[in-house]
mmCIF file of C-alpha atoms in Angstrom:
data_model
loop_
_atom_site.group_PDB
_atom_site.id
_atom_site.type_symbol
_atom_site.label_atom_id
_atom_site.label_comp_id
_atom_site.label_asym_id
_atom_site.label_seq_id
_atom_site.Cartn_x
_atom_site.Cartn_y
_atom_site.Cartn_z
ATOM 1 C CA MET A 138 -17.871 35.318 48.113
ATOM 2 C CA THR A 139 -18.405 31.643 47.271
ATOM 3 C CA ALA A 140 -16.008 29.364 45.446
ATOM 4 C CA THR A 141 -18.082 29.528 42.264
ATOM 5 C CA THR A 142 -17.773 33.314 42.031
ATOM 6 C CA ALA A 143 -14.089 33.515 42.961
ATOM 7 C CA LEU A 144 -11.617 33.916 40.137
ATOM 8 C CA ALA A 145 -10.908 30.282 39.511
ATOM 9 C CA ALA A 146 -10.104 29.722 35.854
ATOM 10 C CA THR A 147 -7.664 31.155 33.337
ATOM 11 C CA LEU A 148 -8.511 31.814 29.698
ATOM 12 C CA TYR A 149 -5.754 31.875 27.095
ATOM 13 C CA THR A 150 -6.778 33.180 23.669
ATOM 14 C CA ARG A 151 -4.568 32.793 20.640
ATOM 15 C CA SER A 152 -5.058 33.720 17.003
ATOM 16 C CA SER A 153 -2.978 32.971 13.939
ATOM 17 C CA ASP A 154 -0.868 36.079 14.477
ATOM 18 C CA ARG A 155 -1.378 37.142 18.099
ATOM 19 C CA VAL A 156 -1.318 35.816 21.669
ATOM 20 C CA PHE A 157 -3.575 37.694 24.052
ATOM 21 C CA PRO A 158 -2.843 38.185 27.760
ATOM 22 C CA PRO A 159 -4.514 35.636 30.062
ATOM 23 C CA GLU A 160 -7.914 36.467 31.533
ATOM 24 C CA PHE A 161 -8.988 35.295 34.979
ATOM 25 C CA LEU A 162 -12.611 34.187 35.204
ATOM 26 C CA SER A 163 -14.990 32.591 37.668
ATOM 27 C CA ALA A 164 -15.949 28.940 37.281
ATOM 28 C CA ASP A 165 -19.566 29.965 36.596
ATOM 29 C CA THR A 166 -18.485 32.270 33.763
ATOM 30 C CA VAL A 167 -16.345 29.536 32.211
ATOM 31 C CA ARG A 168 -19.204 27.019 32.394
ATOM 32 C CA GLY A 169 -21.443 29.462 30.534
ATOM 33 C CA LEU A 170 -18.819 30.216 27.881
ATOM 34 C CA ILE A 171 -18.188 26.528 27.198
ATOM 35 C CA ARG A 172 -21.919 25.774 26.988
ATOM 36 C CA ARG A 173 -22.400 28.676 24.596
ATOM 37 C CA ALA A 174 -19.468 27.507 22.453
ATOM 38 C CA ARG A 175 -21.009 24.033 22.169
ATOM 39 C CA ARG A 176 -24.209 25.548 20.725
ATOM 40 C CA ASN A 177 -22.450 28.112 18.504
ATOM 41 C CA THR A 178 -22.357 27.263 14.792
ATOM 42 C CA GLY A 179 -19.182 29.356 14.431
ATOM 43 C CA VAL A 180 -17.239 26.922 16.610
ATOM 44 C CA GLU A 181 -15.514 23.945 14.985
ATOM 45 C CA ALA A 182 -14.632 21.983 18.116
ATOM 46 C CA VAL A 183 -15.055 21.958 21.880
ATOM 47 C CA HIS A 184 -13.076 19.421 23.911
ATOM 48 C CA VAL A 185 -12.706 19.101 27.681
ATOM 49 C CA TYR A 186 -9.859 17.066 29.140
ATOM 50 C CA GLU A 187 -9.135 15.948 32.706
ATOM 51 C CA CYS A 188 -5.484 15.989 33.715
ATOM 52 C CA ALA A 189 -3.184 17.196 36.489
ATOM 53 C CA ASP A 190 -1.181 20.389 36.817
ATOM 54 C CA ARG A 191 2.558 20.455 37.558
ATOM 55 C CA THR A 192 1.970 19.946 41.267
ATOM 56 C CA GLY A 193 -0.345 16.973 40.694
ATOM 57 C CA ALA A 194 -3.578 18.830 41.494
ATOM 58 C CA PRO A 195 -6.562 17.796 39.344
ATOM 59 C CA LEU A 196 -7.190 20.151 36.439
ATOM 60 C CA HIS A 197 -9.664 20.445 33.559
ATOM 61 C CA ILE A 198 -8.550 21.877 30.222
ATOM 62 C CA ALA A 199 -11.216 23.077 27.794
ATOM 63 C CA TYR A 200 -10.241 23.668 24.164
ATOM 64 C CA VAL A 201 -12.481 25.772 21.893
ATOM 65 C CA ARG A 202 -11.556 26.189 18.221
ATOM 66 C CA PHE A 203 -13.498 28.781 16.249
ATOM 67 C CA ALA A 204 -14.325 28.343 12.570
ATOM 68 C CA SER A 205 -12.380 30.484 10.135
ATOM 69 C CA GLY A 206 -14.294 33.454 8.787
ATOM 70 C CA ASN A 207 -15.654 34.709 12.123
ATOM 71 C CA TRP A 208 -13.108 37.507 12.224
ATOM 72 C CA SER A 209 -11.635 39.536 9.398
ATOM 73 C CA ASN A 210 -7.904 39.086 8.670
ATOM 74 C CA VAL A 211 -7.646 36.155 11.112
ATOM 75 C CA THR A 212 -7.566 32.537 9.984
ATOM 76 C CA ASP A 213 -7.239 30.637 13.254
ATOM 77 C CA VAL A 214 -8.588 31.433 16.757
ATOM 78 C CA ILE A 215 -8.598 29.145 19.793
ATOM 79 C CA ASP A 216 -9.503 29.564 23.458
ATOM 80 C CA ILE A 217 -7.885 27.403 26.119
ATOM 81 C CA TYR A 218 -9.455 27.353 29.589
ATOM 82 C CA GLU A 219 -7.503 26.037 32.594
ATOM 83 C CA ILE A 220 -9.952 25.171 35.362
ATOM 84 C CA PRO A 221 -8.832 23.641 38.653
ATOM 85 C CA THR A 222 -11.160 20.726 39.355
ATOM 86 C CA ALA A 223 -11.664 22.003 42.901
ATOM 87 C CA ALA A 224 -13.238 25.168 41.471
ATOM 88 C CA LEU A 225 -15.817 23.015 39.657
ATOM 89 C CA THR A 226 -16.619 20.718 42.559
ATOM 90 C CA ASP A 227 -16.200 23.018 45.566
ATOM 91 C CA LEU A 228 -19.626 24.494 46.248
#
């Protein structure tokens, strides 16, 4: 198993009335999801930030906000991806 297929990122999904359990994804999967969100017309915003986690390790945070109307009875849905920078650069 290579570093790009190991479970490296965490996805947190939240809607206007519900918080979903975190999902653990590979760095390759997260890259694909963020690229797809950037092309999706049902997405209002995609932002990627570089920061550090609590221990000082480099971290990327990706924020995806979906447009209202994609789901019935839900007004606000966001995805937050926490990706350790090492998972993106360690090939």
